[in-house]
Amino acid sequence: MIKDIQEEIIQLKKEKDICILAHCYENPEILEVADFTGDSYALAVKASQVENKIVIMCGVRFMAETVKILSPDKKVILSHPDAGCPMAEQLDKEMVVQAKEMMPDYTVVAYVNTTSELKTVCDVCVTSSSAVTICKKIENDKILFIPDPQLGKWVSEQIPDKEFKILGAGCPTHCAMTIKDVEKAKKDHPNALLLVHPECRPEVTAEADYAGSTTGIMNYAKQSDAKEFIIGTENSIKTHLQMECPDKQFYALSKECICPNMKLTTLVDVLNCCKGNGGEEIELEEETRLAAKKCIDEMIRLGD
């Protein structure tokens, strides 16, 4: 049944000139039909480079919005209309505007996990893999970081000569992992390296052998000579790594680390999107798109 649906999706995307993007938190059967898999911003860049006029984003809303920001002429479809991101949606534009008025001498840095509306009032965007590099290159020594305090603190610790203020509450899925989970996992698997995403609590990240983006975690595990790893991010990454590296052992830091929004999309949802009767088309007003793109352009400039 899964194979039949996958074959139909592959045939339809060829017939209709569709590019399918899948964030690595999606299930394996969805990744298998995707043209590109990976982290959110990297996927948006890939979408902007292909000739396909229709793009299906298997992920959450802010990711589809980022695709639209970079590819305004493409039809961008979010695979499941209800797939949002609590962290991206926890702040509204007015809150950030008020914060800027209170701290006018701060450069506002937005984690890419933010809505297009929030990006319109930010100075520069960052990804989890580029955040340290970008923040170091910002001329201002005062930074207001939104909306992830965990990532913001992790970045600030690596740039002690700058002053950070942080607004936001972070990712509830990553924050659910605790130091007790770390202690238990290390006790159960004493020879395993701990790899975590910096969206985790600071005390969890402090115990890691490696902290980095989802792609960074996967690359580290694949390239390492070690044979056992505790994975401190969404549990689908453990599954993907186990499939790609059957000679190694992977353990979840917490069995509870499952993103309910990422798991909303099913293979049938993707099929329906390809048929033209599923998902939701992402539309942005041109004024909003251009304003949101400015902080992404600044990220690209500083990243060079």
Coordinates of C-alpha atoms in Angstrom, one line a residue:
M1 CA 0.0 0.0 0.0
I2 CA 2.7 2.5 0.9
K3 CA 4.7 1.6 -2.2
D4 CA 1.6 2.1 -4.4
I5 CA 0.9 5.5 -2.9
Q6 CA 4.6 6.5 -3.3
E7 CA 4.6 5.4 -7.0
E8 CA 1.5 7.5 -7.7
I9 CA 3.1 10.5 -6.0
I10 CA 6.3 10.2 -8.0
Q11 CA 4.3 9.9 -11.2
L12 CA 2.1 12.9 -10.4
K13 CA 5.0 15.1 -9.5
K14 CA 6.6 14.3 -12.9
E15 CA 3.4 15.0 -14.8
K16 CA 2.6 18.3 -12.9
D17 CA 6.2 19.6 -12.5
I18 CA 6.1 19.5 -8.7
C19 CA 9.0 19.7 -6.4
I20 CA 8.5 18.1 -3.0
L21 CA 10.4 19.3 0.0
A22 CA 10.5 17.3 3.3
H23 CA 12.0 18.4 6.6
C24 CA 14.0 15.7 8.2
Y25 CA 11.5 15.4 11.1
E26 CA 9.0 13.9 8.6
N27 CA 8.4 10.2 8.5
P28 CA 10.6 8.0 6.2
E29 CA 7.9 7.2 3.7
I30 CA 7.5 10.9 3.0
L31 CA 11.3 11.5 2.8
E32 CA 11.5 8.8 0.2
V33 CA 9.3 10.7 -2.3
A34 CA 10.8 14.1 -1.6
D35 CA 13.2 15.8 -4.1
F36 CA 15.0 17.4 -1.2
T37 CA 15.3 16.7 2.5
G38 CA 17.0 18.6 5.2
D39 CA 16.6 21.7 7.5
S40 CA 14.0 24.4 6.8
Y41 CA 16.1 27.2 5.4
A42 CA 18.2 24.9 3.2
L43 CA 15.0 23.5 1.7
A44 CA 13.8 27.0 0.9
V45 CA 17.0 27.8 -0.9
K46 CA 16.8 24.5 -2.9
A47 CA 13.2 25.4 -3.9
S48 CA 14.4 28.8 -5.2
Q49 CA 17.0 27.1 -7.4
V50 CA 14.7 24.6 -9.2
E51 CA 12.6 25.3 -12.3
N52 CA 9.5 23.7 -10.9
K53 CA 6.6 26.1 -10.6
I54 CA 4.8 24.1 -7.8
V55 CA 6.5 23.3 -4.5
I56 CA 5.0 21.2 -1.7
M57 CA 6.5 21.7 1.7
C58 CA 6.2 18.8 4.0
G59 CA 6.9 20.5 7.3
V60 CA 5.2 23.4 9.2
R61 CA 3.8 26.8 8.2
F62 CA 6.8 29.0 8.8
M63 CA 8.9 26.8 6.5
A64 CA 6.4 27.1 3.7
E65 CA 6.3 30.9 4.3
T66 CA 10.1 31.0 3.9
V67 CA 9.9 29.1 0.6
K68 CA 7.3 31.7 -0.6
I69 CA 9.5 34.6 0.6
L70 CA 12.4 33.3 -1.6
S71 CA 10.2 32.0 -4.5
P72 CA 7.4 34.5 -5.0
D73 CA 6.6 33.2 -8.5
K74 CA 6.1 29.6 -7.4
K75 CA 2.9 28.1 -6.1
V76 CA 3.8 27.0 -2.6
I77 CA 1.7 24.4 -0.8
L78 CA 1.9 23.5 2.9
S79 CA 1.2 19.8 3.1
H80 CA -1.1 20.0 6.1
P81 CA -3.0 23.3 6.9
D82 CA -2.8 22.7 10.6
A83 CA 0.9 22.1 10.8
G84 CA 2.2 25.1 12.8
C85 CA 5.1 25.7 15.1
P86 CA 4.5 26.8 18.7
M87 CA 7.8 28.6 18.9
A88 CA 7.4 30.5 15.6
E89 CA 3.9 31.6 16.7
Q90 CA 4.5 32.5 20.3
L91 CA 5.3 36.1 19.6
D92 CA 3.3 38.6 17.6
K93 CA 4.6 41.6 15.6
E94 CA 3.4 44.1 18.1
M95 CA 5.4 42.5 20.9
V96 CA 8.6 42.7 18.9
V97 CA 7.8 46.3 17.9
Q98 CA 7.3 47.2 21.6
A99 CA 10.6 45.5 22.5
K100 CA 12.4 47.5 19.8
E101 CA 11.0 50.7 21.2
M102 CA 12.2 49.8 24.7
M103 CA 15.6 48.8 23.4
P104 CA 16.3 50.9 20.3
D105 CA 20.0 50.4 20.4
Y106 CA 19.7 46.6 20.0
T107 CA 20.0 44.6 16.7
V108 CA 17.0 42.3 16.5
V109 CA 18.0 38.8 15.4
A110 CA 15.3 36.4 14.4
Y111 CA 15.7 32.6 14.4
V112 CA 14.5 31.3 11.1
N113 CA 11.7 29.6 13.1
T114 CA 9.6 32.7 13.0
T115 CA 6.6 33.7 11.0
S116 CA 6.9 35.9 8.0
E117 CA 5.1 38.7 9.9
L118 CA 7.7 38.7 12.7
K119 CA 10.6 38.7 10.2
T120 CA 9.3 42.0 8.8
V121 CA 10.3 43.8 12.0
C122 CA 13.7 42.1 12.5
D123 CA 17.1 43.1 11.4
V124 CA 18.8 39.8 10.6
C125 CA 17.7 36.2 10.4
V126 CA 19.8 33.1 11.5
T127 CA 19.6 29.4 11.4
S128 CA 20.8 27.1 14.2
S129 CA 23.9 26.3 12.2
S130 CA 24.7 30.0 11.3
A131 CA 23.6 31.8 14.4
V132 CA 27.1 32.1 16.1
T133 CA 28.8 33.1 12.9
I134 CA 26.2 35.7 12.0
C135 CA 26.0 37.2 15.5
K136 CA 29.7 37.5 15.7
K137 CA 29.7 39.5 12.4
I138 CA 27.0 41.9 13.5
E139 CA 28.7 45.2 14.2
N140 CA 26.5 46.1 17.1
D141 CA 27.5 44.6 20.5
K142 CA 23.8 44.5 21.7
I143 CA 21.6 41.8 20.4
L144 CA 17.9 41.1 21.0
F145 CA 17.4 37.5 20.1
I146 CA 13.9 36.0 19.3
P147 CA 12.1 33.7 19.9
D148 CA 14.2 30.8 21.3
P149 CA 15.9 31.5 24.7
Q150 CA 17.8 28.2 24.6
L151 CA 19.4 28.9 21.2
G152 CA 20.0 32.5 22.2
K153 CA 21.7 31.5 25.4
W154 CA 23.9 28.9 23.6
V155 CA 24.9 31.6 21.1
S156 CA 25.6 34.2 23.8
E157 CA 27.9 31.9 25.7
Q158 CA 30.1 31.6 22.6
I159 CA 30.2 35.4 22.1
P160 CA 30.8 36.7 25.6
D161 CA 31.9 40.1 24.4
K162 CA 28.3 40.9 23.3
E163 CA 25.2 41.7 25.3
F164 CA 22.2 39.5 24.6
K165 CA 18.5 40.1 25.5
I166 CA 16.2 37.3 24.7
L167 CA 12.4 37.4 24.0
G168 CA 10.4 34.2 23.6
A169 CA 9.8 30.8 25.3
G170 CA 11.4 28.3 22.9
C171 CA 10.4 24.9 21.5
P172 CA 8.1 22.9 23.8
T173 CA 9.2 19.6 22.2
H174 CA 12.9 20.2 22.8
C175 CA 12.3 21.9 26.2
A176 CA 10.6 18.8 27.4
M177 CA 13.9 17.0 27.7
T178 CA 15.5 17.4 31.1
I179 CA 18.8 16.8 32.8
K180 CA 17.2 13.7 34.4
D181 CA 16.8 12.3 30.9
V182 CA 20.5 13.0 30.3
E183 CA 21.5 11.2 33.5
K184 CA 19.3 8.2 32.8
A185 CA 20.4 7.9 29.1
K186 CA 24.1 8.2 30.0
K187 CA 23.7 5.6 32.8
D188 CA 21.9 3.2 30.4
H189 CA 24.4 3.8 27.6
P190 CA 27.7 4.8 29.1
N191 CA 29.7 4.4 25.9
A192 CA 27.3 6.6 23.8
L193 CA 28.0 10.2 22.7
L194 CA 25.3 12.7 23.4
L195 CA 24.3 14.8 20.4
V196 CA 21.7 17.5 21.0
H197 CA 20.0 20.5 19.3
P198 CA 20.7 23.9 20.9
E199 CA 16.9 24.3 21.2
C200 CA 17.3 22.0 24.3
R201 CA 17.5 23.4 27.8
P202 CA 21.0 24.9 28.6
E203 CA 21.7 22.2 31.2
V204 CA 21.1 19.5 28.6
T205 CA 23.2 21.2 26.0
A206 CA 26.0 21.7 28.5
E207 CA 26.3 17.9 28.8
A208 CA 26.5 17.2 25.1
D209 CA 29.5 15.9 23.2
Y210 CA 28.1 17.8 20.2
A211 CA 25.4 20.5 19.9
G212 CA 24.2 21.7 16.5
S213 CA 21.5 21.8 13.9
T214 CA 19.6 18.7 12.8
T215 CA 21.8 18.3 9.7
G216 CA 24.8 18.9 11.9
I217 CA 23.8 16.1 14.3
M218 CA 23.2 13.7 11.4
N219 CA 26.5 14.5 9.8
Y220 CA 28.4 14.2 13.1
A221 CA 26.9 10.8 13.8
K222 CA 27.6 9.5 10.2
Q223 CA 31.2 10.8 10.2
S224 CA 32.1 9.8 13.8
D225 CA 34.2 6.7 14.5
A226 CA 32.0 6.2 17.6
K227 CA 29.4 3.4 17.5
E228 CA 26.7 4.6 20.0
F229 CA 24.9 7.8 20.2
I230 CA 22.1 9.4 22.3
I231 CA 20.1 11.7 20.1
G232 CA 18.7 14.8 21.8
T233 CA 16.3 16.1 19.2
E234 CA 13.0 15.0 17.5
N235 CA 12.9 11.3 17.6
S236 CA 12.6 10.8 13.8
I237 CA 16.3 11.7 13.6
K238 CA 17.2 8.7 15.6
T239 CA 15.1 6.6 13.2
H240 CA 16.6 8.1 10.1
L241 CA 20.2 7.6 11.5
Q242 CA 19.5 4.0 12.4
M243 CA 18.3 3.3 8.9
E244 CA 21.3 5.1 7.3
C245 CA 23.9 3.7 9.7
P246 CA 22.8 0.1 10.6
D247 CA 26.3 -0.6 12.0
K248 CA 25.8 2.0 14.7
Q249 CA 23.4 2.2 17.7
F250 CA 21.2 5.2 18.3
Y251 CA 19.1 5.9 21.4
A252 CA 16.5 8.6 22.0
L253 CA 17.3 11.0 24.8
S254 CA 13.6 11.0 25.6
K255 CA 10.8 8.9 24.0
E256 CA 8.6 12.0 24.5
C257 CA 10.5 14.1 22.0
I258 CA 8.0 14.0 19.2
C259 CA 6.8 17.1 17.3
P260 CA 3.0 16.7 16.9
N261 CA 2.9 19.3 14.1
M262 CA 5.6 17.5 12.0
K263 CA 3.7 14.3 12.5
L264 CA 0.4 15.7 11.1
T265 CA 1.5 15.2 7.5
T266 CA 0.8 11.7 6.1
L267 CA 1.7 10.1 2.8
V268 CA -1.9 10.5 1.7
D269 CA -1.7 14.2 2.4
V270 CA 1.2 14.5 0.0
L271 CA -0.7 12.5 -2.6
N272 CA -3.7 14.8 -2.2
C273 CA -1.5 17.8 -2.6
C274 CA -0.1 16.4 -5.8
K275 CA -3.7 15.8 -7.1
G276 CA -4.5 19.4 -6.3
N277 CA -7.1 18.8 -3.6
G278 CA -5.0 18.9 -0.4
G279 CA -2.9 21.1 1.7
E280 CA -3.0 24.9 1.7
E281 CA -1.5 27.4 -0.7
I282 CA 0.7 29.9 1.0
E283 CA 0.1 33.5 -0.1
L284 CA 1.9 36.5 1.2
E285 CA 1.2 40.2 0.4
E286 CA 4.2 41.5 -1.6
E287 CA 4.8 44.2 1.0
T288 CA 5.1 41.6 3.7
R289 CA 7.2 39.3 1.6
L290 CA 9.8 42.0 0.7
A291 CA 10.0 43.3 4.3
A292 CA 10.5 39.7 5.6
K293 CA 13.1 39.0 3.0
K294 CA 15.3 41.9 4.2
C295 CA 16.4 40.0 7.3
I296 CA 17.1 36.9 5.2
D297 CA 19.2 39.0 2.8
E298 CA 21.2 40.4 5.7
M299 CA 21.8 36.8 6.9
I300 CA 23.1 35.9 3.5
R301 CA 25.3 39.1 3.4
L302 CA 26.8 38.4 6.8
G303 CA 27.3 34.7 6.1
D304 CA 29.5 35.3 3.1

